[in-house]
Coordinates of C-alpha atoms and ligand atoms in Angstrom, one line a residue:
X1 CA 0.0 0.0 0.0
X2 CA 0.8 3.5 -0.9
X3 CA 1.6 5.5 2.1
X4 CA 1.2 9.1 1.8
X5 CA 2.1 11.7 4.7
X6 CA 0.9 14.8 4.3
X7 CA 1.3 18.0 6.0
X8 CA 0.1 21.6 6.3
X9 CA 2.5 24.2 8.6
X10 CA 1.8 24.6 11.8
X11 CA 0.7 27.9 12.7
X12 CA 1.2 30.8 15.6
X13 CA -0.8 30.7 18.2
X14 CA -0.3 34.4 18.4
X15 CA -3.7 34.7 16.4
X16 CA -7.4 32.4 16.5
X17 CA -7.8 30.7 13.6
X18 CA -8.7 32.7 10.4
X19 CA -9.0 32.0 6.6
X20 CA -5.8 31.9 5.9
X21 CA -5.1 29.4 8.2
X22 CA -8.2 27.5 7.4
X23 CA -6.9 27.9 3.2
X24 CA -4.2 25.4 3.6
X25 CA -5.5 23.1 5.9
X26 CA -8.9 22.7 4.1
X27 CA -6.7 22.0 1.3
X28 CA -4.8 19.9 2.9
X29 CA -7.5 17.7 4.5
X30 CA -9.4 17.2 0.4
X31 CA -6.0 15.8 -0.7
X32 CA -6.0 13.6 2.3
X33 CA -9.2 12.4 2.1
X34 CA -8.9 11.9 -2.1
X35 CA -5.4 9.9 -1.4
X36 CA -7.5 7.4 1.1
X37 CA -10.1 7.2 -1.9
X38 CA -7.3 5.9 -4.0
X39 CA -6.5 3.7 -1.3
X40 CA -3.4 4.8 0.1
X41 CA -2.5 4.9 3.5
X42 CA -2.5 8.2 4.8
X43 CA -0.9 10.3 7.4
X44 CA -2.3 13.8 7.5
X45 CA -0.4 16.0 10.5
X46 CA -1.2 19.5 11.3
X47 CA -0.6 21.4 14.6
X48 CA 0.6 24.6 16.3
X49 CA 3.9 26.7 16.6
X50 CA 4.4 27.8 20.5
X51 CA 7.7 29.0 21.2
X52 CA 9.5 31.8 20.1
X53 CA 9.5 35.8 20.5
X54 CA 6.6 37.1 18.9
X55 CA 4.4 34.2 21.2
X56 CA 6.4 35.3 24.2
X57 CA 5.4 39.3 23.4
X58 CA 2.4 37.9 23.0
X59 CA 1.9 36.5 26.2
X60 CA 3.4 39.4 28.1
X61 CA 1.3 42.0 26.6
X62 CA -1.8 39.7 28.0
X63 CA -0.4 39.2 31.4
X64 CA 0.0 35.7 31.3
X65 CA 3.1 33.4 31.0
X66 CA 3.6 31.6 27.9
X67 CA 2.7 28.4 28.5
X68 CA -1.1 29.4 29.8
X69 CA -1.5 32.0 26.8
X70 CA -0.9 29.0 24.5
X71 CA -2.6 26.5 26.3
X72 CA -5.5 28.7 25.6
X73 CA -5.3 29.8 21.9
X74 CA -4.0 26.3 20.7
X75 CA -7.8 24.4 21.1
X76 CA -9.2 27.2 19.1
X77 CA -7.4 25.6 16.5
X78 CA -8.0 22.3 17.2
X79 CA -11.7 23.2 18.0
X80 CA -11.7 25.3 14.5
X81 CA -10.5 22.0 12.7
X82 CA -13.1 19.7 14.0
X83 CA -16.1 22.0 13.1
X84 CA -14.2 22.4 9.4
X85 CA -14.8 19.1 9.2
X86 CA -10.7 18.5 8.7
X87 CA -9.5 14.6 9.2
X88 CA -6.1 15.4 10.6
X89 CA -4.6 12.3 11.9
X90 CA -2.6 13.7 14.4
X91 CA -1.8 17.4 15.9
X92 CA 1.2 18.4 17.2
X93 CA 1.8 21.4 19.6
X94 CA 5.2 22.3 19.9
X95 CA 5.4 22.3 23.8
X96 CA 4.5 18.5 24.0
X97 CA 7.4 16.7 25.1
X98 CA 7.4 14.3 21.9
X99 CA 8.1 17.2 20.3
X100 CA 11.1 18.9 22.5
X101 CA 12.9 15.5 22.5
X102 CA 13.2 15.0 18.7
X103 CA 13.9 18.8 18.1
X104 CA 17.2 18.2 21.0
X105 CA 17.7 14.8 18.7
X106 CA 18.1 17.0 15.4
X107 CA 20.1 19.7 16.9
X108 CA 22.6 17.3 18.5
X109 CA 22.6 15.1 14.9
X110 CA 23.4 18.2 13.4
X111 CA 25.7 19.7 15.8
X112 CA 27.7 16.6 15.8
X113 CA 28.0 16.3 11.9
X114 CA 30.0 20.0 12.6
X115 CA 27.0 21.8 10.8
X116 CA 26.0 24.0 13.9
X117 CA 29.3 26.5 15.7
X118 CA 28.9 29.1 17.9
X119 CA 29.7 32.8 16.5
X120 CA 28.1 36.6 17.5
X121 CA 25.9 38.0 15.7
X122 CA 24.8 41.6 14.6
X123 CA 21.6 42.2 13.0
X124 CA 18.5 43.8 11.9
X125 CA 15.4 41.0 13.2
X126 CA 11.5 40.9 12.3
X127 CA 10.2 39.8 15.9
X128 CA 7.0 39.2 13.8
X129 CA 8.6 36.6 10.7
X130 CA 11.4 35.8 13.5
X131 CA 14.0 36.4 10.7
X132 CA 17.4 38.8 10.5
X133 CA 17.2 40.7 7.5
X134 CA 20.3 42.6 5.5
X135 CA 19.4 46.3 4.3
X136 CA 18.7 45.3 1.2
X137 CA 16.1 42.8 2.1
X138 CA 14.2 45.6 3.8
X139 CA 11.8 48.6 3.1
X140 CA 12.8 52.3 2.8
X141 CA 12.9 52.9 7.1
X142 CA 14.3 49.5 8.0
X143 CA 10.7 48.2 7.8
X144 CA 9.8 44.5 7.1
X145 CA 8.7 43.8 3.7
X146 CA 5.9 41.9 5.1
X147 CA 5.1 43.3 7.9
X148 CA 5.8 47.0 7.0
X149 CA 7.2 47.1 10.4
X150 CA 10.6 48.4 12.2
X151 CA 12.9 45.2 12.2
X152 CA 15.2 45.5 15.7
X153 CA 18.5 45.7 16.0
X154 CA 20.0 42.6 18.2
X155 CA 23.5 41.8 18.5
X156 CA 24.1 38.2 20.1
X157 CA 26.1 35.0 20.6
X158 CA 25.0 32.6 18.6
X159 CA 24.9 29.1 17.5
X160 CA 25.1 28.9 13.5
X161 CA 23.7 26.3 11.6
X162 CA 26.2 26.6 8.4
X163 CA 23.5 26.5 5.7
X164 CA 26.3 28.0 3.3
X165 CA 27.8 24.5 3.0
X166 CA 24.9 23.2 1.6
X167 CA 24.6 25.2 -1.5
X168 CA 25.8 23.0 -4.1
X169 CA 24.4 19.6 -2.3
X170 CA 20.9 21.3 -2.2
X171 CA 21.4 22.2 -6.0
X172 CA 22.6 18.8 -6.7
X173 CA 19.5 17.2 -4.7
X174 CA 17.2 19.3 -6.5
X175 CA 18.6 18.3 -10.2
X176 CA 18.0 15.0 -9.0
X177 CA 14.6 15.3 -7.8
X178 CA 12.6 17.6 -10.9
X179 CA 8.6 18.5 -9.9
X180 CA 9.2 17.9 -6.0
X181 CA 8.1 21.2 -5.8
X182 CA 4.8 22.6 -7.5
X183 CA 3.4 24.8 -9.2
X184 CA 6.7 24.9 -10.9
X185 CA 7.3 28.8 -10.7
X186 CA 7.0 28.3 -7.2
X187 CA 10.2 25.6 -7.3
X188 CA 12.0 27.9 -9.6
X189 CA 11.9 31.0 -6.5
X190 CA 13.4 28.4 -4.4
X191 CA 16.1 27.2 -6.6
X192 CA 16.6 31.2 -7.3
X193 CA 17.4 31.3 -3.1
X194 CA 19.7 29.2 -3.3
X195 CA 21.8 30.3 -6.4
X196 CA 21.4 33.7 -5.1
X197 CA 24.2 32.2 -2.2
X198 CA 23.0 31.0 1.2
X199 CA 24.0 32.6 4.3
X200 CA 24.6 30.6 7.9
X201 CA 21.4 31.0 9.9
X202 CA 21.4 31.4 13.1
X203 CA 19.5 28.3 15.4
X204 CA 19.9 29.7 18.8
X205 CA 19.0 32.8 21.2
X206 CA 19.9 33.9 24.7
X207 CA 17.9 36.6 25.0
X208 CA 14.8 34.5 25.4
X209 CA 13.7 31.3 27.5
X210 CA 10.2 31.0 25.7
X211 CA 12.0 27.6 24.0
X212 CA 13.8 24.5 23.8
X213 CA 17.1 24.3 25.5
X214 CA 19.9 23.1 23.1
X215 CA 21.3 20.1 24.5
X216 CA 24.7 20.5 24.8
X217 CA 24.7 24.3 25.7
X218 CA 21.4 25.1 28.2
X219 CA 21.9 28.9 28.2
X220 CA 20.9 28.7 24.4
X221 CA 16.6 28.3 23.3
X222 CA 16.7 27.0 19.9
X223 CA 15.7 29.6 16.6
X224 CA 11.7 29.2 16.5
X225 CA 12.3 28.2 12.7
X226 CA 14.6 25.3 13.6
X227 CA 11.6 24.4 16.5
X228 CA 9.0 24.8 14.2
X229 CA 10.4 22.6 10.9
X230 CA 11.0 19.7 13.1
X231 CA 7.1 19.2 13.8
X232 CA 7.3 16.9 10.5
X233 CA 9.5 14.6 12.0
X234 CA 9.2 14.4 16.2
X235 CA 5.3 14.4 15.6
X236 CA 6.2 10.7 13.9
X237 CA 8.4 9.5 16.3
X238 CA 11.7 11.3 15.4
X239 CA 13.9 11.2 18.8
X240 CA 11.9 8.2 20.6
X241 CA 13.2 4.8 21.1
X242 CA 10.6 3.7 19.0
X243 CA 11.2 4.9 14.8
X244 CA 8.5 2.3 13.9
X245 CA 6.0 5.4 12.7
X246 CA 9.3 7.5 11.4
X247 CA 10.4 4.8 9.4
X248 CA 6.6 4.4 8.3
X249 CA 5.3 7.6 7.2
X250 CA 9.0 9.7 6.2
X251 CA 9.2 11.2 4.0
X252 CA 6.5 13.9 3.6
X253 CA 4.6 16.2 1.1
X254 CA 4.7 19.3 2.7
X255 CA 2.0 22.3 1.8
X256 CA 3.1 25.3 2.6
X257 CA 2.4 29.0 1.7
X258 CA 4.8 31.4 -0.5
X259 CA 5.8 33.5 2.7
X260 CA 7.9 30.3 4.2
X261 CA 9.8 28.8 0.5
X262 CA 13.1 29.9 2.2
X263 CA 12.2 28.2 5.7
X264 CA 10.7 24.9 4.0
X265 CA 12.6 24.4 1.2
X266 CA 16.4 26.1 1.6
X267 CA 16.4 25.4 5.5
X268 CA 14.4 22.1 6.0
X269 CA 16.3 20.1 3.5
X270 CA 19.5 21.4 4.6
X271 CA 19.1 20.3 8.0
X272 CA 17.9 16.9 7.4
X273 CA 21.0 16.1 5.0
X274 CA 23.0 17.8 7.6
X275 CA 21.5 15.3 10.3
X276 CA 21.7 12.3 7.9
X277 CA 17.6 12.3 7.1
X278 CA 16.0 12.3 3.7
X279 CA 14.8 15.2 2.5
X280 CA 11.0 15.3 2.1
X281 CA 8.9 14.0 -0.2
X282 CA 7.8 17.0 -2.4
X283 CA 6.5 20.7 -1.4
X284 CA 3.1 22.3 -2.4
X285 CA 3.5 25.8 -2.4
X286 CA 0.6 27.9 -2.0
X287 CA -0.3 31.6 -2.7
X288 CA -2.0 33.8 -0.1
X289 CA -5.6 34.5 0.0
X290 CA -6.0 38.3 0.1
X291 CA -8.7 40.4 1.5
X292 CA -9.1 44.1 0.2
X293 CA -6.1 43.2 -1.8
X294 CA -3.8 42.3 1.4
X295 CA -2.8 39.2 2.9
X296 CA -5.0 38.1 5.5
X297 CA -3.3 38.6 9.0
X298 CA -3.9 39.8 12.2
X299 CA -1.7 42.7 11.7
X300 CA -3.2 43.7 8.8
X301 CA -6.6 44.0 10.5
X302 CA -8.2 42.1 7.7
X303 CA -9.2 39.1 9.4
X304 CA -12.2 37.1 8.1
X305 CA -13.5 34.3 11.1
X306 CA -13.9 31.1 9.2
X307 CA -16.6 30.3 11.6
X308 CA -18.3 33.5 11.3
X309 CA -19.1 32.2 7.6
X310 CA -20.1 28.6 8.3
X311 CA -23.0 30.0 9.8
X312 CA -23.8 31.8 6.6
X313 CA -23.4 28.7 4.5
X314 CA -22.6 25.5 6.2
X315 CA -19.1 23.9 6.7
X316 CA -19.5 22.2 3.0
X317 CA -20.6 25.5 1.3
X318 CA -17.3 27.2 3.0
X319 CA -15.0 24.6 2.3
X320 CA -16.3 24.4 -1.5
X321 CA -15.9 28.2 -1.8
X322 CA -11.9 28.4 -0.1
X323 CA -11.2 25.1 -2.9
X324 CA -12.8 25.9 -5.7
X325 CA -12.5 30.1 -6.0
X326 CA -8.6 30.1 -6.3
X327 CA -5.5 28.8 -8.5
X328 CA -3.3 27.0 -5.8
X329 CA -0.1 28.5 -6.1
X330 CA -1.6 31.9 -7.2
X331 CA -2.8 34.7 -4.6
X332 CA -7.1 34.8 -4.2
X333 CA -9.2 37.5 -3.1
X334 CA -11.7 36.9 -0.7
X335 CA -15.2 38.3 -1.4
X336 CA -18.4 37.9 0.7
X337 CA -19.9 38.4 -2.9
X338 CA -17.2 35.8 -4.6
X339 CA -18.3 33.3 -1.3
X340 CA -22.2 33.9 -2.3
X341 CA -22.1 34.2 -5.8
X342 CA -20.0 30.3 -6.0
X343 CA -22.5 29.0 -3.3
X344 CA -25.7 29.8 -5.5
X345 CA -24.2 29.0 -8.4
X346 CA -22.4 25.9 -7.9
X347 CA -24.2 24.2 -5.1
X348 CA -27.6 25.8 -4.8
X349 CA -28.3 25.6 -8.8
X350 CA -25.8 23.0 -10.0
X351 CA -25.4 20.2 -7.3
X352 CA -28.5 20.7 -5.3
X353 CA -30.9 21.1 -8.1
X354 CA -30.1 17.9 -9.6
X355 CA -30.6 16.2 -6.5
X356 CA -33.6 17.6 -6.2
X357 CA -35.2 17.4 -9.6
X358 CA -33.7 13.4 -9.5
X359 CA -35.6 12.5 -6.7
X360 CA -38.7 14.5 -7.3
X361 CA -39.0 12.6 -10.3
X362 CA -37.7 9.5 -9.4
X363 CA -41.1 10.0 -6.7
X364 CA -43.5 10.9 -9.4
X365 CA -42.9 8.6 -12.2
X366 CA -41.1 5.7 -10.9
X367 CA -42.5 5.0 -7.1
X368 CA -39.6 6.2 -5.4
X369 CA -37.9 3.8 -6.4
X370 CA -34.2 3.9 -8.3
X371 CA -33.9 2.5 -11.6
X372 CA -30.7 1.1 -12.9
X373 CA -28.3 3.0 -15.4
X374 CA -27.8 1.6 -18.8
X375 CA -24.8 0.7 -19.5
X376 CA -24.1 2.7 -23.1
X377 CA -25.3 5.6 -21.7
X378 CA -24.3 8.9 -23.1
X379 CA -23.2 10.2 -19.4
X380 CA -20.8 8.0 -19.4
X381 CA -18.3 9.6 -20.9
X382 CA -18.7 12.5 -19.4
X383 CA -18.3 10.3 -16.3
X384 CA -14.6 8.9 -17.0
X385 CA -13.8 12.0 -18.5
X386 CA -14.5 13.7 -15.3
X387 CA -13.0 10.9 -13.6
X388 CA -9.4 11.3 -15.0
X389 CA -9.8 15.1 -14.9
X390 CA -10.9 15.4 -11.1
X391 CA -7.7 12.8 -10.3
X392 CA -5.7 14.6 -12.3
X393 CA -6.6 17.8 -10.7
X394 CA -6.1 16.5 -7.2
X395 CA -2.9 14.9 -7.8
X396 CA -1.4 18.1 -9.0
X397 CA -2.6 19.6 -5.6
X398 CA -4.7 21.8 -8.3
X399 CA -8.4 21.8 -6.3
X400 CA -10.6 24.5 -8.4
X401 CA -9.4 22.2 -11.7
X402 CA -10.2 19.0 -10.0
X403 CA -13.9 20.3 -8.6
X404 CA -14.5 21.7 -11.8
X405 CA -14.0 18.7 -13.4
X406 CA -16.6 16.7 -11.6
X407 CA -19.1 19.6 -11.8
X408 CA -18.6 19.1 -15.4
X409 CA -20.3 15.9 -14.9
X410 CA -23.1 17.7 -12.6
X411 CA -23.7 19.7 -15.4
X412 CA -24.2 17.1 -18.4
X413 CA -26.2 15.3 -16.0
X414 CA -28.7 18.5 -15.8
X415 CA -28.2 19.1 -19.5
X416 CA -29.0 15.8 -20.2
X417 CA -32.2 15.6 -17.9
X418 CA -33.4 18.8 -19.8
X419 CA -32.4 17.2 -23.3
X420 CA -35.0 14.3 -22.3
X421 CA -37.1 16.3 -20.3
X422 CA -38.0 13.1 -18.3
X423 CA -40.8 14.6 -15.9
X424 CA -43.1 15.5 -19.2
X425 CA -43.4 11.8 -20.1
X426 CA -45.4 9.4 -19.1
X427 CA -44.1 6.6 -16.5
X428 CA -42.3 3.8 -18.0
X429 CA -39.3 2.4 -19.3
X430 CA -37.9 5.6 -21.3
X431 CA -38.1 7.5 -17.9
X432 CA -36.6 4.7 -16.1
X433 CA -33.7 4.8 -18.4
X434 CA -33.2 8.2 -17.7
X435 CA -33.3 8.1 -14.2
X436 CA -31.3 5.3 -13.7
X437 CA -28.9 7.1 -16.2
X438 CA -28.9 10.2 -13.6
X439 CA -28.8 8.1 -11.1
X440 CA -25.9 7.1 -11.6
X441 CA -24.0 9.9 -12.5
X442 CA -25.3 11.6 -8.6
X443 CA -23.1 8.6 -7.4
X444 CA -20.1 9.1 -8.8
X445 CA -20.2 12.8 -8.7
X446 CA -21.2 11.9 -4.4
X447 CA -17.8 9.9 -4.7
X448 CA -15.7 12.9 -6.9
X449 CA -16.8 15.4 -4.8
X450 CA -16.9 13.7 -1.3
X451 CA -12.6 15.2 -0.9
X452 CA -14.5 18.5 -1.0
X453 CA -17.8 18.6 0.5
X454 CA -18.0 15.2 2.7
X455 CA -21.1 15.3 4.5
X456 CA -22.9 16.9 1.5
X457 CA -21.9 13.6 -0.6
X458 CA -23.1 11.5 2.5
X459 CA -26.2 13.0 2.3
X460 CA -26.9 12.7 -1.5
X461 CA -25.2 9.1 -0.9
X462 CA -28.2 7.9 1.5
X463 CA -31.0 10.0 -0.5
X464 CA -30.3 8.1 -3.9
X465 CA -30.7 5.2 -1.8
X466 CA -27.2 3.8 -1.1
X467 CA -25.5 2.4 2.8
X468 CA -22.6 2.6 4.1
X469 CA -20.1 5.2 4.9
X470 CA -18.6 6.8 1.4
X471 CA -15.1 7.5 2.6
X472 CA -14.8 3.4 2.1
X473 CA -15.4 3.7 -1.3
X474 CA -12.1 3.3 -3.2
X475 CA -11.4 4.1 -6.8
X476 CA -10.4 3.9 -9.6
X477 CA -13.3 1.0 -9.1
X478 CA -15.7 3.3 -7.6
X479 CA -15.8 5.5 -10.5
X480 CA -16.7 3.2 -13.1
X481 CA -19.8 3.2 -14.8
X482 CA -22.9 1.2 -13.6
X483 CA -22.1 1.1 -10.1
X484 CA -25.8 2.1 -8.7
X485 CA -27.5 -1.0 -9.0
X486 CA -31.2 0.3 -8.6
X487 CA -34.5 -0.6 -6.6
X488 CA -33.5 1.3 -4.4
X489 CA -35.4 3.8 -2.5
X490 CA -35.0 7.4 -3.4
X491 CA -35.5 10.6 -0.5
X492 CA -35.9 13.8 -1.4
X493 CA -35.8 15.6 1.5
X494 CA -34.9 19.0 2.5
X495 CA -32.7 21.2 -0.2
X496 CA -29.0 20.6 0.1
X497 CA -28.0 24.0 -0.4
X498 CA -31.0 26.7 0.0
X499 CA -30.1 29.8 -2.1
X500 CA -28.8 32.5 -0.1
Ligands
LIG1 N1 4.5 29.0 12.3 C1 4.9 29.3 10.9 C2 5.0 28.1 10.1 C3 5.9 27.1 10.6 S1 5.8 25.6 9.7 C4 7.0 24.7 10.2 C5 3.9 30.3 10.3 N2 2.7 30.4 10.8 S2 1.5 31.3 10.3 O1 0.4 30.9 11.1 O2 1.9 32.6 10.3 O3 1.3 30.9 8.9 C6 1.3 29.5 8.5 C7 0.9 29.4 7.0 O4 -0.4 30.0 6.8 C8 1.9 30.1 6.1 O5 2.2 29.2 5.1 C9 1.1 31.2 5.5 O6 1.3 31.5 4.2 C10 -0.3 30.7 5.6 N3 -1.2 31.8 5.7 C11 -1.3 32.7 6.7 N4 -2.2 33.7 6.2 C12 -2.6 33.4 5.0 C13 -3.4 34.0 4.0 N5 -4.0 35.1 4.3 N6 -3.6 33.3 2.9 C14 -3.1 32.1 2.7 N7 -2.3 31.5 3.5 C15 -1.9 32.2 4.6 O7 4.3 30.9 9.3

């Protein structure tokens, strides 16, 4: 069996949960839940980043000490997940002890290979990306790029994690290993990095205790980023006696937005070949979703409460909008209009219509009860076509492609239905045909679009008359033609998606 580990970054508890957060985990949990549908065996981590300045600042302007101020804000997120409907099979906060043994594992792997030596350092910092910056990597003022803030000035003894060694054996891994990152412009920023010439980094502070000691000097806290990265690994086992789940699940696919290329694919890489690991599996490198033509963030002020809008229009009708309005890889705007506009028009008319008109006339003119498709239907086609261009769409970590793909098959079956017009006619076999034809195509489009919208496709699962939990479906099988084996009992009950 295939086994695919998948993971989204884990994310500051300095802020709740918003939609950018929610962005790459929702993605994150369809491609889990389409890689279990192809029967592979799954792994799909998520979690929280604790340590580290900003969270300490954080903590300290609310009057608490760290560790309450992030036992408070990390089950928002966990609590956020669960209502999103996300399948995470594990979560990892970076204050559990798992996690604080396998990070001192890597640091002393790394430290021992020669990689990490102690040096001072001078330096402009952005408390807020946790990142020293030269002049020219800043704004007009000494401001942040991103955060249009003051960087600080810190001067320090530190430890150094000699990324500059690894220049030509991260350009030689990556020649070896073409598409591990995607979209492809996204792969050829990080390659640009790393020609550009890689500095040391440094992996340690004193100034700050909010951290993990380094194990063979205690006076040091290790660099969030170096904290942080290791989540991939500890949260499988890395730095336990037992490697049984390491050795299982590692290497992973990592998704990650554009802001953190040079953390997850310059860094990461060169610390796991520095402490004799693999490098991952591949990266998916998203763009930001943008509201009023800024990135989402708590400093901007911009924030949009993913839970705020499930009350609008359900979990499914939220977590269609987030993967099927935007390009992965691109930047999206977020519109209240964009979320509406998609929700009427793909779910309200499209996907809940033809459930509805199905089994009102499935009711009227064949007893309720399901007829069978025929086998040289003319949906067919559009079925496997749909079929390979939904997979294909998923496995390019490419969501709006892959969802429009199988509403391409929602919408033949609606064309279709209006082509023949099947609740003029008279009961009896030509209606049945028709039906069962429909029928049919409802399943597999339950099945295609179950990644995206899973208790939706439960729903129109059990209304066209079919048990069982459709997560244990498994295709290619699942998708073929003629599936829906009729007399069964057809519900119509309450619209799936009333129009807003
Ligand atoms: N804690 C680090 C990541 C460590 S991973 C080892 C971090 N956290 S974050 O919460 O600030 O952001 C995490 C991810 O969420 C980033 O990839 C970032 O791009 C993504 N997003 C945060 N705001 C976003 C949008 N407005 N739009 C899309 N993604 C956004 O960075």
């Amino acid at each position: 069996m295939t086994t695919y580990y998948l993971t989204t970054p884990i994310y500051y508890v300095t802020a709740k949960p918003h939609l950018g957060h929610a962005y790459t985990t929702i993605i994150g949990d369809a491609l889990a839940r389409w890689h279990r549908l192809l029967g592979d065996d799954v792994h799909f981590l998520t979690g929280t980043d604790e340590h580290g300045q900003k969270v300490q600042d954080y903590a300290d302007a609310a009057g608490k000490s760290a560790q309450d101020f992030v036992d408070e804000i990390a089950p928002l997120y966990e609590q956020a997940w669960q209502r999103l409907n996300i399948s995470n099979d594990d979560f990892i906060r970076t204050t559990e002890t798992r996690h604080k043994l396998g990070v001192a594992e890597l640091l002393q792997r790394c430290y021992d290979a020669g990689d990490i030596e102690l040096d001072v350092y001078k330096g402009k910092y952005c408390v807020a990306c946790e990142e020293y910056y030269t002049d020219d990597e800043l704004d007009p003022g000494d401001l942040c790029k991103i955060h249009k803030r003051p960087v600080e000035y810190y001067e320090e003894e530190n430890y150094f994690f000699r990324l500059s060694r690894f220049e030509q054996r991260l350009l030689d891994w990556y020649a070896a290993h073409p598409g591990v990152i995607i979209p492809e412009f996204r792969a050829n920023e990080a390659l640009g990095l790393i020609r550009g010439g890689l500095r040391d980094f440094s992996v340690s502070r004193t100034s700050l205790k909010w951290g993990i000691p380094l194990p063979w000097d205690a006076k040091h806290v290790a660099y969030v980023w170096f904290d942080a990265l290791a989540n991939y690994i500890t949260a499988i086992g890395f730095g336990s006696d037992d490697t049984t789940e390491f050795d299982k699940w590692w290497p992973a696919r990592h998704l990650i937005g554009k802001d953190i290329i040079r953390h997850h694919c310059v860094y990461w890489p060169a610390m796991l070949i520095s402490a004799g690991i693999e490098p991952p599996a591949g990266w998916a490198v998203g763009g930001w979703l943008l509201s009023g033509g800024e990135k989402m963030s708590k400093t901007s002020g911009n924030v949009v409460n993913p839970l705020d809008l499930i009350d609008d229009i359900g979990v499914d009708g939220f977590r269609y909008y987030v993967l099927a309005e935007t390009t992965y890889g691109q930047d999206g705007d977020f519109t209240y209009e964009g979320l509406i506009g998609r929700y009427n028009s793909d779910l309200a008319n499209n996907l809940g219509n033809l459930l509805s008109r199905v089994a009102t006339v499935v009711d009227k003119k064949c007893g309720g009860i399901g007829p069978a498709p025929r086998a040289d239907s003319p949906l067919a086609t559009a079925a496997a076509t749909a079929y390979e261009a939904t997979a294909e769409g998923w496995v390019t970590v490419q969501p709006s492609r892959a969802l429009d793909a199988t509403w391409q098959l929602i919408r033949a079956t609606n064309a279709y239905l209006e082509s023949n017009e099947p609740w003029k006619a008279e009961p009896g076999p030509a209606v049945d045909t028709v039906m069962g034809d429909a029928l049919e195509a409802l399943r597999i489009v339950a099945i295609l679009a179950s990644p995206a919208v899973p208790a939706t496709s439960q729903i129109v699962w059990e209304r066209i008359g079919l048990s069982g939990d459709i997560n244990d479906q498994r295709l290619p099988v699942a998708a073929q033609w003629g599936g829906y084996p009729g007399g069964l009992s057809v519900t119509k009950g309450e619209p799936l998606f009333p129009r807003r």
